[in-house]
XYZ file of N, CA, C and O in Angstrom:
848
model
N 9.505 6.855 -17.777
C 10.908 6.620 -18.125
C 11.154 7.180 -19.513
O 10.445 6.870 -20.453
N 12.158 8.019 -19.661
C 12.418 8.650 -20.941
C 12.820 7.613 -21.965
O 13.441 6.607 -21.662
N 12.421 7.845 -23.202
C 12.774 6.938 -24.274
C 11.768 5.848 -24.508
O 11.954 5.015 -25.389
N 10.680 5.804 -23.710
C 9.648 4.799 -23.913
C 8.536 5.415 -24.738
O 7.845 6.312 -24.286
N 8.333 4.978 -25.987
C 7.342 5.611 -26.834
C 5.924 5.188 -26.532
O 4.980 5.845 -26.918
N 5.733 4.063 -25.865
C 4.404 3.507 -25.668
C 3.877 3.878 -24.298
O 4.327 3.376 -23.286
N 2.907 4.812 -24.259
C 2.359 5.258 -22.987
C 1.697 4.131 -22.241
O 1.741 4.044 -21.018
N 1.060 3.203 -22.953
C 0.394 2.072 -22.294
C 1.403 1.229 -21.529
O 1.125 0.759 -20.433
N 2.580 1.006 -22.105
C 3.596 0.215 -21.412
C 4.054 0.938 -20.165
O 4.203 0.360 -19.097
N 4.248 2.266 -20.255
C 4.663 3.023 -19.090
C 3.602 2.946 -18.008
O 3.898 2.784 -16.827
N 2.352 3.036 -18.414
C 1.271 2.947 -17.439
C 1.256 1.590 -16.772
O 1.110 1.473 -15.557
N 1.414 0.534 -17.550
C 1.382 -0.814 -16.991
C 2.491 -1.020 -15.975
O 2.325 -1.742 -15.002
N 3.626 -0.379 -16.196
C 4.732 -0.544 -15.274
C 4.516 0.206 -13.976
O 4.836 -0.282 -12.901
N 3.962 1.403 -14.054
C 4.006 2.277 -12.899
C 2.668 2.501 -12.220
O 2.612 3.180 -11.210
N 1.587 1.957 -12.748
C 0.289 2.108 -12.096
C 0.127 1.058 -11.016
O -0.666 0.155 -11.127
N 0.918 1.173 -9.965
C 0.919 0.192 -8.905
C 0.604 0.895 -7.600
O 0.651 2.105 -7.508
N 0.299 0.134 -6.530
C -0.115 0.756 -5.287
C 1.072 1.276 -4.501
O 1.065 1.243 -3.278
N 2.093 1.751 -5.174
C 3.300 2.248 -4.539
C 3.904 1.181 -3.638
O 4.521 1.439 -2.634
N 3.665 -0.063 -3.999
C 4.248 -1.251 -3.391
C 3.855 -2.418 -4.278
O 3.008 -2.303 -5.143
N 4.481 -3.527 -4.073
C 4.065 -4.796 -4.681
C 4.252 -4.854 -6.175
O 3.627 -5.642 -6.847
N 5.154 -4.050 -6.741
C 5.397 -4.157 -8.172
C 5.909 -5.528 -8.519
O 5.503 -6.138 -9.508
N 6.819 -6.045 -7.706
C 7.393 -7.349 -8.015
C 6.377 -8.465 -7.934
O 6.578 -9.531 -8.509
N 5.287 -8.246 -7.219
C 4.285 -9.291 -7.070
C 3.291 -9.307 -8.210
O 2.503 -10.235 -8.326
N 3.312 -8.317 -9.064
C 2.359 -8.281 -10.165
C 2.590 -9.485 -11.068
O 3.708 -9.885 -11.355
N 1.509 -10.041 -11.546
C 1.607 -11.222 -12.378
C 1.474 -12.503 -11.588
O 1.052 -13.519 -12.110
N 1.800 -12.453 -10.286
C 1.625 -13.628 -9.441
C 0.671 -13.354 -8.303
O 0.294 -14.265 -7.581
N 0.280 -12.100 -8.119
C -0.574 -11.746 -6.994
C -1.955 -12.339 -7.166
O -2.545 -12.290 -8.226
N -2.458 -12.907 -6.078
C -3.824 -13.408 -6.054
C -4.544 -12.754 -4.893
O -3.929 -12.325 -3.929
N -5.860 -12.663 -4.982
C -6.623 -12.067 -3.899
C -6.419 -12.876 -2.632
O -6.419 -14.097 -2.654
N -6.227 -12.206 -1.481
C -6.029 -12.938 -0.250
C -7.299 -13.648 0.158
O -8.397 -13.269 -0.227
N -7.144 -14.705 0.958
C -8.316 -15.428 1.437
C -9.244 -14.477 2.153
O -8.808 -13.628 2.927
N -10.529 -14.595 1.881
C -11.576 -13.800 2.501
C -11.556 -12.351 2.048
O -12.232 -11.501 2.620
N -10.796 -12.010 1.032
C -10.763 -10.629 0.567
C -12.088 -10.276 -0.080
O -12.703 -11.079 -0.759
N -12.517 -9.053 0.149
C -13.735 -8.560 -0.464
C -13.502 -7.150 -0.956
O -12.563 -6.477 -0.548
N -14.353 -6.707 -1.849
C -14.274 -5.336 -2.323
C -15.643 -4.697 -2.182
O -16.667 -5.362 -2.251
N -15.647 -3.393 -1.983
C -16.888 -2.649 -1.815
C -16.829 -1.380 -2.652
O -16.612 -0.288 -2.128
N -16.970 -1.511 -3.976
C -16.782 -0.354 -4.849
C -17.783 0.759 -4.615
O -17.515 1.915 -4.946
N -18.954 0.460 -4.049
C -19.950 1.496 -3.824
C -19.960 2.000 -2.393
O -20.773 2.858 -2.041
N -19.102 1.471 -1.541
C -19.064 1.887 -0.146
C -18.491 3.293 -0.029
O -17.794 3.787 -0.919
N -18.781 3.921 1.093
C -18.224 5.243 1.340
C -16.709 5.137 1.447
O -16.180 4.160 1.974
N -15.981 6.144 0.970
C -14.521 6.090 1.038
C -14.034 5.916 2.476
O -14.642 6.416 3.430
N -12.947 5.199 2.622
C -12.327 5.066 3.926
C -11.740 6.406 4.355
O -11.286 7.195 3.513
N -11.724 6.637 5.655
C -11.142 7.866 6.180
C -10.302 7.556 7.406
O -10.437 6.499 8.029
N -9.458 8.506 7.770
C -8.721 8.478 9.029
C -8.748 9.890 9.580
O -8.276 10.831 8.922
N -9.355 10.042 10.717
C -9.544 11.357 11.325
C -10.212 12.336 10.349
O -9.851 13.498 10.248
N -11.186 11.801 9.613
C -11.991 12.637 8.734
C -11.420 12.875 7.350
O -12.079 13.504 6.518
N -10.220 12.370 7.060
C -9.582 12.589 5.762
C -9.483 11.274 5.003
O -9.156 10.233 5.593
N -9.761 11.333 3.691
C -9.737 10.123 2.890
C -8.819 10.229 1.693
O -7.880 11.030 1.671
N -9.104 9.437 0.681
C -8.313 9.445 -0.538
C -8.675 10.659 -1.387
O -9.578 11.430 -1.049
N -7.997 10.813 -2.492
C -8.231 11.942 -3.394
C -9.599 11.769 -4.070
O -9.787 10.832 -4.851
N -10.558 12.654 -3.811
C -11.900 12.463 -4.384
C -11.953 12.682 -5.886
O -12.916 12.282 -6.539
N -10.931 13.295 -6.447
C -10.925 13.604 -7.879
C -10.082 12.628 -8.697
O -10.045 12.729 -9.927
N -9.432 11.697 -8.036
C -8.547 10.768 -8.746
C -9.357 9.825 -9.629
O -10.409 9.321 -9.232
N -8.842 9.561 -10.826
C -9.485 8.636 -11.751
C -9.116 7.186 -11.458
O -9.858 6.268 -11.801
N -7.965 7.001 -10.852
C -7.486 5.655 -10.537
C -7.659 5.433 -9.045
O -7.057 6.135 -8.230
N -8.500 4.453 -8.684
C -8.754 4.180 -7.276
C -9.156 2.726 -7.112
O -9.694 2.105 -8.015
N -8.895 2.202 -5.914
C -9.326 0.836 -5.612
C -9.422 0.682 -4.109
O -8.662 1.295 -3.349
N -10.375 -0.162 -3.698
C -10.584 -0.455 -2.280
C -10.798 -1.949 -2.112
O -11.472 -2.582 -2.929
N -10.227 -2.510 -1.050
C -10.416 -3.930 -0.755
C -10.205 -4.150 0.734
O -9.745 -3.249 1.460
N -10.551 -5.334 1.216
C -10.376 -5.638 2.630
C -10.286 -7.146 2.820
O -10.627 -7.922 1.928
N -9.806 -7.540 3.992
C -9.749 -8.948 4.352
C -9.823 -9.065 5.858
O -9.544 -8.096 6.584
N -10.209 -10.238 6.344
C -10.197 -10.517 7.775
C -8.934 -11.301 8.100
O -8.648 -12.330 7.475
N -8.181 -10.803 9.059
C -6.948 -11.451 9.491
C -7.176 -12.021 10.883
O -7.597 -11.307 11.794
N -6.897 -13.304 11.027
C -7.123 -13.991 12.296
C -5.865 -13.894 13.157
O -5.083 -14.849 13.275
N -5.684 -12.728 13.727
C -4.513 -12.456 14.555
C -4.853 -11.266 15.453
O -5.786 -10.507 15.166
N -4.107 -11.074 16.532
C -4.357 -9.928 17.405
C -4.105 -8.604 16.675
O -3.189 -8.498 15.861
N -4.898 -7.615 17.016
C -4.732 -6.300 16.405
C -3.337 -5.751 16.639
O -2.725 -5.155 15.742
N -2.786 -5.958 17.831
C -1.464 -5.408 18.130
C -0.398 -5.985 17.198
O 0.542 -5.279 16.810
N -0.537 -7.269 16.832
C 0.436 -7.887 15.932
C 0.318 -7.316 14.525
O 1.329 -7.032 13.870
N -0.903 -7.157 14.056
C -1.128 -6.601 12.724
C -0.629 -5.169 12.657
O 0.045 -4.765 11.700
N -0.950 -4.402 13.688
C -0.533 -2.999 13.723
C 0.990 -2.870 13.717
O 1.550 -2.029 13.016
N 1.657 -3.721 14.481
C 3.123 -3.651 14.534
C 3.729 -3.979 13.173
O 4.680 -3.310 12.735
N 3.218 -5.001 12.514
C 3.730 -5.337 11.186
C 3.574 -4.169 10.225
O 4.482 -3.860 9.444
N 2.419 -3.522 10.274
C 2.149 -2.454 9.322
C 2.920 -1.185 9.624
O 3.303 -0.462 8.693
N 3.156 -0.878 10.885
C 3.775 0.398 11.240
C 5.280 0.305 11.464
O 5.956 1.335 11.481
N 5.817 -0.894 11.624
C 7.275 -1.055 11.717
C 7.805 -1.120 10.285
O 8.222 -2.168 9.785
N 7.787 0.016 9.622
C 7.979 0.053 8.169
C 9.351 -0.447 7.742
O 9.501 -1.000 6.643
N 10.357 -0.264 8.575
C 11.695 -0.693 8.168
C 11.826 -2.213 8.097
O 12.803 -2.717 7.532
N 10.839 -2.935 8.600
C 10.854 -4.395 8.499
C 9.950 -4.908 7.379
O 9.814 -6.125 7.204
N 9.342 -4.023 6.609
C 8.515 -4.473 5.486
C 9.224 -5.466 4.570
O 8.615 -6.436 4.123
N 10.512 -5.235 4.238
C 11.155 -6.187 3.308
C 11.190 -7.624 3.816
O 11.339 -8.556 3.018
N 11.046 -7.835 5.123
C 11.086 -9.191 5.658
C 9.816 -9.970 5.357
O 9.833 -11.212 5.363
N 8.700 -9.281 5.112
C 7.458 -10.018 4.851
C 6.759 -9.598 3.562
O 5.757 -10.194 3.192
N 7.302 -8.602 2.866
C 6.771 -8.213 1.558
C 7.865 -8.362 0.506
O 8.832 -7.597 0.516
N 7.699 -9.313 -0.389
C 8.701 -9.519 -1.423
C 8.860 -8.302 -2.318
O 9.929 -8.093 -2.901
N 7.809 -7.498 -2.447
C 7.849 -6.383 -3.382
C 8.518 -5.141 -2.822
O 8.662 -4.152 -3.532
N 8.921 -5.154 -1.561
C 9.596 -4.002 -0.967
C 11.080 -4.326 -0.834
O 11.457 -5.292 -0.182
N 11.909 -3.497 -1.459
C 13.348 -3.755 -1.461
C 14.045 -3.116 -0.271
O 14.804 -3.766 0.444
N 13.793 -1.825 -0.054
C 14.417 -1.103 1.055
C 13.406 -0.135 1.657
O 12.500 0.345 0.964
N 13.567 0.132 2.951
C 12.767 1.151 3.631
C 13.665 1.868 4.627
O 14.424 1.232 5.358
N 13.547 3.192 4.678
C 14.298 3.977 5.663
C 13.367 4.997 6.301
O 12.749 5.803 5.600
N 13.242 4.943 7.616
C 12.490 5.973 8.330
C 13.260 7.282 8.238
O 14.479 7.333 8.414
N 12.546 8.363 8.008
C 13.157 9.680 7.917
C 12.983 10.478 9.198
O 13.394 11.630 9.278
N 12.357 9.848 10.203
C 12.228 10.467 11.512
C 12.506 9.389 12.554
O 12.808 8.249 12.211
N 12.408 9.748 13.806
C 12.704 8.809 14.890
C 11.528 8.738 15.849
O 10.658 9.605 15.863
N 11.511 7.667 16.637
C 10.477 7.539 17.647
C 9.270 6.781 17.148
O 9.304 6.122 16.108
N 8.157 6.864 17.898
C 6.952 6.130 17.530
C 6.439 6.540 16.152
O 6.608 7.684 15.717
N 5.833 5.584 15.472
C 5.193 5.861 14.189
C 3.951 6.694 14.481
O 3.060 6.283 15.222
N 3.867 7.875 13.882
C 2.836 8.832 14.253
C 2.551 9.774 13.090
O 3.238 9.725 12.060
N 1.532 10.614 13.246
C 1.283 11.653 12.252
C 2.526 12.516 12.127
O 3.106 12.946 13.127
N 2.964 12.728 10.900
C 4.201 13.456 10.646
C 5.379 12.560 10.349
O 6.395 13.028 9.821
N 5.279 11.270 10.675
C 6.366 10.344 10.336
C 6.499 10.236 8.824
O 5.511 10.334 8.090
N 7.716 10.021 8.376
C 7.970 9.887 6.941
C 8.961 8.758 6.724
O 9.799 8.459 7.588
N 8.851 8.122 5.566
C 9.764 7.038 5.247
C 9.942 6.969 3.731
O 9.040 7.292 2.967
N 11.147 6.591 3.329
C 11.478 6.464 1.910
C 11.746 5.001 1.616
O 12.494 4.339 2.332
N 11.121 4.512 0.545
C 11.241 3.088 0.247
C 11.286 2.854 -1.248
O 10.935 3.720 -2.043
N 11.781 1.685 -1.602
C 11.932 1.349 -3.013
C 11.229 0.036 -3.301
O 11.121 -0.853 -2.450
N 10.748 -0.076 -4.531
C 10.077 -1.290 -4.981
C 10.479 -1.547 -6.428
O 10.577 -0.595 -7.220
N 10.792 -2.780 -6.782
C 11.302 -3.049 -8.125
C 10.211 -3.032 -9.189
O 9.046 -3.312 -8.919
N 10.608 -2.697 -10.392
C 9.755 -2.789 -11.574
C 10.348 -3.888 -12.454
O 11.518 -3.819 -12.825
N 9.583 -4.902 -12.772
C 10.138 -6.014 -13.547
C 10.446 -5.610 -14.980
O 9.864 -4.651 -15.507
N 11.339 -6.332 -15.630
C 11.644 -6.025 -17.032
C 10.478 -6.397 -17.933
O 9.629 -7.220 -17.582
N 10.444 -5.780 -19.096
C 9.423 -6.090 -20.099
C 10.088 -5.982 -21.466
O 11.261 -5.615 -21.568
N 9.408 -6.317 -22.542
C 10.056 -6.320 -23.858
C 10.629 -4.980 -24.288
O 11.486 -4.928 -25.173
N 10.174 -3.893 -23.663
C 10.625 -2.567 -24.091
C 11.656 -1.951 -23.169
O 12.528 -1.206 -23.609
N 11.586 -2.253 -21.865
C 12.463 -1.602 -20.890
C 13.106 -2.631 -19.977
O 12.538 -3.686 -19.705
N 14.284 -2.319 -19.449
C 14.937 -3.208 -18.487
C 14.308 -3.043 -17.112
O 13.487 -2.150 -16.879
N 14.713 -3.896 -16.204
C 14.240 -3.780 -14.826
C 14.716 -2.456 -14.232
O 15.817 -1.981 -14.524
N 13.867 -1.865 -13.423
C 14.215 -0.613 -12.755
C 13.524 -0.609 -11.399
O 13.121 -1.644 -10.897
N 13.405 0.543 -10.774
C 12.743 0.618 -9.473
C 12.096 1.978 -9.298
O 12.435 2.943 -9.996
N 11.151 2.024 -8.393
C 10.524 3.272 -7.999
C 11.002 3.646 -6.604
O 11.193 2.786 -5.754
N 11.157 4.937 -6.362
C 11.461 5.442 -5.024
C 10.251 6.220 -4.537
O 9.796 7.152 -5.194
N 9.726 5.828 -3.400
C 8.524 6.432 -2.849
C 8.866 7.111 -1.532
O 9.559 6.523 -0.687
N 8.402 8.324 -1.346
C 8.538 9.015 -0.071
C 7.146 9.220 0.496
O 6.349 9.977 -0.062
N 6.831 8.519 1.574
C 5.503 8.557 2.169
C 5.523 9.351 3.466
O 6.443 9.206 4.280
N 4.499 10.179 3.660
C 4.358 10.967 4.878
C 3.015 10.635 5.524
O 1.980 10.686 4.859
N 3.042 10.288 6.796
C 1.812 9.989 7.524
C 1.113 11.300 7.836
O 1.632 12.151 8.572
N -0.069 11.473 7.278
C -0.828 12.701 7.485
C -1.773 12.589 8.678
O -1.951 13.545 9.440
N -2.412 11.418 8.816
C -3.316 11.173 9.938
C -3.075 9.770 10.476
O -2.744 8.856 9.708
N -3.267 9.606 11.779
C -3.113 8.288 12.396
C -3.920 8.257 13.687
O -3.918 9.226 14.453
N -4.612 7.155 13.906
C -5.244 6.868 15.191
C -4.789 5.479 15.596
O -4.994 4.520 14.861
N -4.149 5.382 16.774
C -3.510 4.145 17.206
C -4.481 2.974 17.171
O -5.606 3.050 17.685
N -4.045 1.874 16.521
C -4.824 0.646 16.400
C -6.144 0.850 15.662
O -7.045 0.013 15.772
N -6.261 1.928 14.888
C -7.525 2.203 14.207
C -7.353 2.562 12.743
O -8.008 1.965 11.877
N -6.485 3.520 12.432
C -6.374 3.953 11.032
C -5.064 4.672 10.775
O -4.431 5.199 11.692
N -4.677 4.682 9.505
C -3.497 5.406 9.028
C -3.834 5.995 7.665
O -4.503 5.346 6.846
N -3.370 7.182 7.420
C -3.466 7.781 6.079
C -2.120 8.415 5.749
O -1.620 9.240 6.505
N -1.517 7.960 4.629
C -0.273 8.575 4.203
C -0.374 9.007 2.744
O -1.203 8.509 1.984
N 0.482 9.927 2.379
C 0.513 10.443 1.019
C 1.958 10.491 0.560
O 2.879 10.422 1.367
N 2.138 10.639 -0.750
C 3.495 10.798 -1.224
C 3.684 10.419 -2.672
O 2.874 9.684 -3.243
N 4.757 10.920 -3.268
C 5.049 10.621 -4.666
C 5.878 9.362 -4.843
O 6.693 9.015 -3.994
N 5.649 8.693 -5.964
C 6.522 7.618 -6.434
C 7.244 8.156 -7.658
O 6.607 8.601 -8.614
N 8.559 8.119 -7.615
C 9.354 8.729 -8.670
C 10.188 7.685 -9.397
O 10.819 6.830 -8.777
N 10.161 7.784 -10.703
C 11.020 6.992 -11.559
C 11.584 7.915 -12.618
O 11.256 9.097 -12.660
N 12.407 7.380 -13.469
C 13.012 8.212 -14.499
C 11.932 8.740 -15.448
O 11.280 7.974 -16.162
N 11.725 10.063 -15.436
C 10.773 10.675 -16.339
C 9.314 10.495 -15.962
O 8.433 10.689 -16.806
N 9.015 10.158 -14.718
C 7.612 9.971 -14.334
C 7.402 10.295 -12.868
O 8.331 10.348 -12.073
N 6.137 10.536 -12.538
C 5.740 10.805 -11.157
C 4.307 10.316 -10.964
O 3.440 10.585 -11.799
N 4.081 9.591 -9.881
C 2.735 9.189 -9.486
C 2.514 9.709 -8.073
O 3.345 9.488 -7.186
N 1.398 10.399 -7.845
C 1.052 10.865 -6.511
C -0.043 9.976 -5.943
O -1.109 9.820 -6.547
N 0.224 9.409 -4.790
C -0.711 8.478 -4.181
C -1.224 8.957 -2.842
O -0.539 9.682 -2.108
N -2.445 8.545 -2.510
C -3.033 8.734 -1.183
C -3.545 7.375 -0.746
O -4.320 6.733 -1.462
N -3.124 6.931 0.439
C -3.408 5.566 0.879
C -3.981 5.600 2.292
O -3.381 6.184 3.197
N -5.144 4.969 2.466
C -5.827 4.938 3.756
C -5.982 3.489 4.206
O -6.345 2.616 3.405
N -5.737 3.253 5.484
C -5.900 1.933 6.097
C -6.823 2.049 7.294
O -6.678 2.967 8.101
N -7.782 1.119 7.422
C -8.637 1.018 8.607
C -8.482 -0.369 9.215
O -8.410 -1.373 8.491
N -8.456 -0.434 10.544
C -8.324 -1.688 11.284
C -9.496 -1.781 12.265
O -9.633 -0.931 13.142
N -10.334 -2.817 12.108
C -11.547 -2.953 12.916
C -11.611 -4.342 13.517
O -11.567 -5.345 12.797
N -11.714 -4.414 14.832
C -11.865 -5.723 15.482
C -13.202 -6.344 15.093
O -14.244 -5.688 15.144
N -13.161 -7.611 14.721
C -14.365 -8.385 14.422
C -14.229 -9.726 15.117
O -13.166 -10.064 15.656
N -15.288 -10.519 15.110
C -15.236 -11.820 15.756
C -14.146 -12.684 15.121
O -14.139 -12.909 13.914
N -13.218 -13.117 15.916
C -12.160 -13.994 15.433
C -10.949 -13.298 14.852
O -10.011 -13.968 14.419
N -10.939 -11.978 14.827
C -9.774 -11.310 14.255
C -9.979 -9.826 14.003
O -10.663 -9.140 14.767
N -9.406 -9.364 12.916
C -9.424 -7.945 12.571
C -9.739 -7.798 11.084
O -9.127 -8.482 10.249
N -10.675 -6.934 10.774
C -10.923 -6.593 9.377
C -10.009 -5.449 8.998
O -10.068 -4.378 9.583
N -9.140 -5.702 8.029
C -8.222 -4.676 7.527
C -8.749 -4.202 6.179
O -8.878 -4.985 5.235
N -9.064 -2.929 6.109
C -9.594 -2.330 4.882
C -8.597 -1.308 4.364
O -7.971 -0.587 5.150
N -8.443 -1.256 3.065
C -7.497 -0.316 2.480
C -8.053 0.274 1.203
O -8.769 -0.388 0.444
N -7.734 1.536 0.974
C -8.166 2.236 -0.228
C -7.047 3.165 -0.674
O -6.401 3.811 0.152
N -6.833 3.231 -1.988
C -5.754 4.063 -2.512
C -6.172 4.716 -3.814
O -6.930 4.137 -4.605
N -5.691 5.928 -4.026
C -5.887 6.628 -5.292
C -4.545 7.054 -5.853
O -3.592 7.299 -5.113
N -4.483 7.116 -7.190
C -3.291 7.573 -7.907
C -3.666 8.684 -8.871
O -4.717 8.632 -9.513
N -2.798 9.662 -8.977
C -2.918 10.679 -10.012
C -1.566 10.831 -10.693
O -0.527 10.539 -10.111
N -1.588 11.282 -11.932
C -0.359 11.451 -12.698
C -0.603 11.142 -14.161
O -1.509 10.365 -14.494
N 0.167 11.738 -15.019
C -0.053 11.606 -16.457
C 0.017 10.160 -16.919
O -0.782 9.726 -17.749
N 0.982 9.399 -16.382
C 1.155 8.023 -16.852
C -0.061 7.163 -16.521
O -0.587 6.440 -17.369
N -0.529 7.228 -15.270
C -1.661 6.385 -14.896
C -2.958 6.870 -15.526
O -3.827 6.073 -15.880
N -3.104 8.166 -15.684
C -4.342 8.709 -16.246
C -4.446 8.482 -17.745
O -5.526 8.617 -18.325
N -3.345 8.097 -18.371
C -3.379 7.805 -19.800
C -4.095 6.484 -20.093
O -4.559 6.261 -21.211
N -4.186 5.601 -19.106
C -4.863 4.310 -19.289
C -5.439 3.900 -17.945
O -4.862 3.095 -17.213
N -6.589 4.471 -17.612
C -7.191 4.266 -16.296
C -7.554 2.802 -16.039
O -7.293 2.283 -14.947
N -8.151 2.069 -16.997
C -8.477 0.664 -16.714
C -7.255 -0.181 -16.353
O -7.291 -0.986 -15.417
N -6.160 -0.009 -17.106
C -4.952 -0.776 -16.807
C -4.368 -0.366 -15.466
O -3.969 -1.210 -14.660
N -4.334 0.949 -15.219
C -3.798 1.435 -13.956
C -4.606 0.905 -12.780
O -4.056 0.507 -11.751
N -5.920 0.888 -12.917
C -6.780 0.406 -11.841
C -6.593 -1.089 -11.613
O -6.553 -1.563 -10.473
N -6.462 -1.838 -12.694
C -6.241 -3.280 -12.570
C -4.962 -3.570 -11.806
O -4.924 -4.439 -10.915
N -3.895 -2.859 -12.125
C -2.624 -3.103 -11.467
C -2.639 -2.620 -10.022
O -2.014 -3.230 -9.151
N -3.369 -1.529 -9.759
C -3.538 -1.084 -8.384
C -4.258 -2.161 -7.576
O -3.875 -2.489 -6.453
N -5.311 -2.753 -8.166
C -6.026 -3.837 -7.497
C -5.093 -5.000 -7.180
O -5.087 -5.518 -6.055
N -4.293 -5.419 -8.161
C -3.387 -6.545 -7.935
C -2.418 -6.248 -6.799
O -2.142 -7.114 -5.959
N -1.904 -5.053 -6.766
C -0.925 -4.707 -5.742
C -1.514 -4.631 -4.350
O -0.928 -5.115 -3.377
N -2.702 -4.004 -4.231
C -3.327 -3.899 -2.914
C -3.712 -5.272 -2.374
O -3.549 -5.558 -1.185
N -4.210 -6.128 -3.240
C -4.572 -7.470 -2.785
C -3.340 -8.281 -2.403
O -3.372 -9.084 -1.456
N -2.235 -8.061 -3.109
C -0.992 -8.736 -2.740
C -0.509 -8.266 -1.370
O -0.028 -9.064 -0.556
N -0.637 -6.960 -1.111
C -0.213 -6.418 0.187
C -1.036 -7.055 1.310
O -0.494 -7.514 2.317
N -2.356 -7.100 1.138
C -3.196 -7.716 2.162
C -2.870 -9.196 2.337
O -2.859 -9.719 3.458
N -2.600 -9.880 1.221
C -2.241 -11.294 1.302
C -0.978 -11.486 2.128
O -0.907 -12.356 3.003
N 0.030 -10.657 1.867
C 1.287 -10.788 2.604
C 1.111 -10.413 4.072
O 1.699 -11.046 4.959
N 0.317 -9.368 4.346
C 0.071 -8.971 5.731
C -0.660 -10.070 6.487
O -0.326 -10.388 7.635
N -1.631 -10.667 5.847
C -2.387 -11.766 6.465
C -1.472 -12.950 6.757
O -1.503 -13.518 7.861
N -0.654 -13.328 5.778
C 0.256 -14.462 5.963
C 1.219 -14.209 7.110
O 1.447 -15.080 7.961
N 1.797 -13.004 7.149
C 2.761 -12.682 8.197
C 2.099 -12.631 9.567
O 2.622 -13.175 10.548
N 0.937 -11.991 9.649
C 0.280 -11.828 10.945
C -0.228 -13.143 11.505
O -0.251 -13.337 12.733
N -0.647 -14.045 10.634
C -1.194 -15.316 11.090
C -0.133 -16.394 11.307
O -0.449 -17.497 11.728
N 1.112 -16.072 11.010
C 2.184 -17.033 11.248
C 2.395 -17.200 12.754
O 2.100 -16.297 13.539
N 2.895 -18.352 13.193
C 3.081 -18.579 14.632
C 3.959 -17.517 15.298
O 3.793 -17.208 16.472
N 4.890 -16.956 14.556
C 5.806 -15.965 15.124
C 5.074 -14.724 15.569
O 5.415 -14.102 16.581
N 4.027 -14.318 14.817
C 3.379 -13.041 15.105
C 1.982 -13.183 15.694
O 1.427 -12.201 16.189
N 1.384 -14.364 15.643
C -0.012 -14.481 15.995
C -0.289 -14.557 17.485
O -1.429 -14.443 17.915
N 0.748 -14.744 18.306
C 0.534 -14.824 19.736
C 0.555 -13.424 20.347
O 1.403 -12.593 20.011
N -0.364 -13.121 21.287
C -0.345 -11.814 21.959
C 0.982 -11.600 22.670
O 1.576 -12.532 23.204
N 1.434 -10.341 22.647
C 2.679 -10.026 23.359
C 2.700 -8.566 23.743
O 1.815 -7.823 23.365
């Protein structure tokens, strides 16, 4: 954002997982969440996150719900605002089934701080790879006034006893986040864990947990 002299403040605001900005500060790790920092990067159809990115985070959780319910919540992107407080608006830019090549534009709020007023990021995500009920990989920029963050986000869905293990990994590149990698990584962690927490809560609710 132009006019902000403190690069650290800009990094703290925008080093997020291209979602869940509003949840920062209150986000807690979801139940049963784990991290595997030394594990092999997640992939979808052989493609993963940016191998050269300095800002990266991976986490996972077990969700006790049918895979079809979890998949529908995650891929029906225009309904994200109903179960994610940090997503303000979502618009599909294509029609039909969610698939490789699908694109969507969405916004997420940035909370106010002592230096800047509240604002928002606009993210345009494009699905690069997808395997039904198995994995998704999307890429895209998050744009704000005077800044750009490029993200790569991979999701894996694996049936396990009693539910589904949902694993996610994301990388960020851009001048703002690379100016303070530890802070950017911390905020990416908070956002990804908040996303998994919200997905778990929504999927395990009585409304979504029954097979259909």
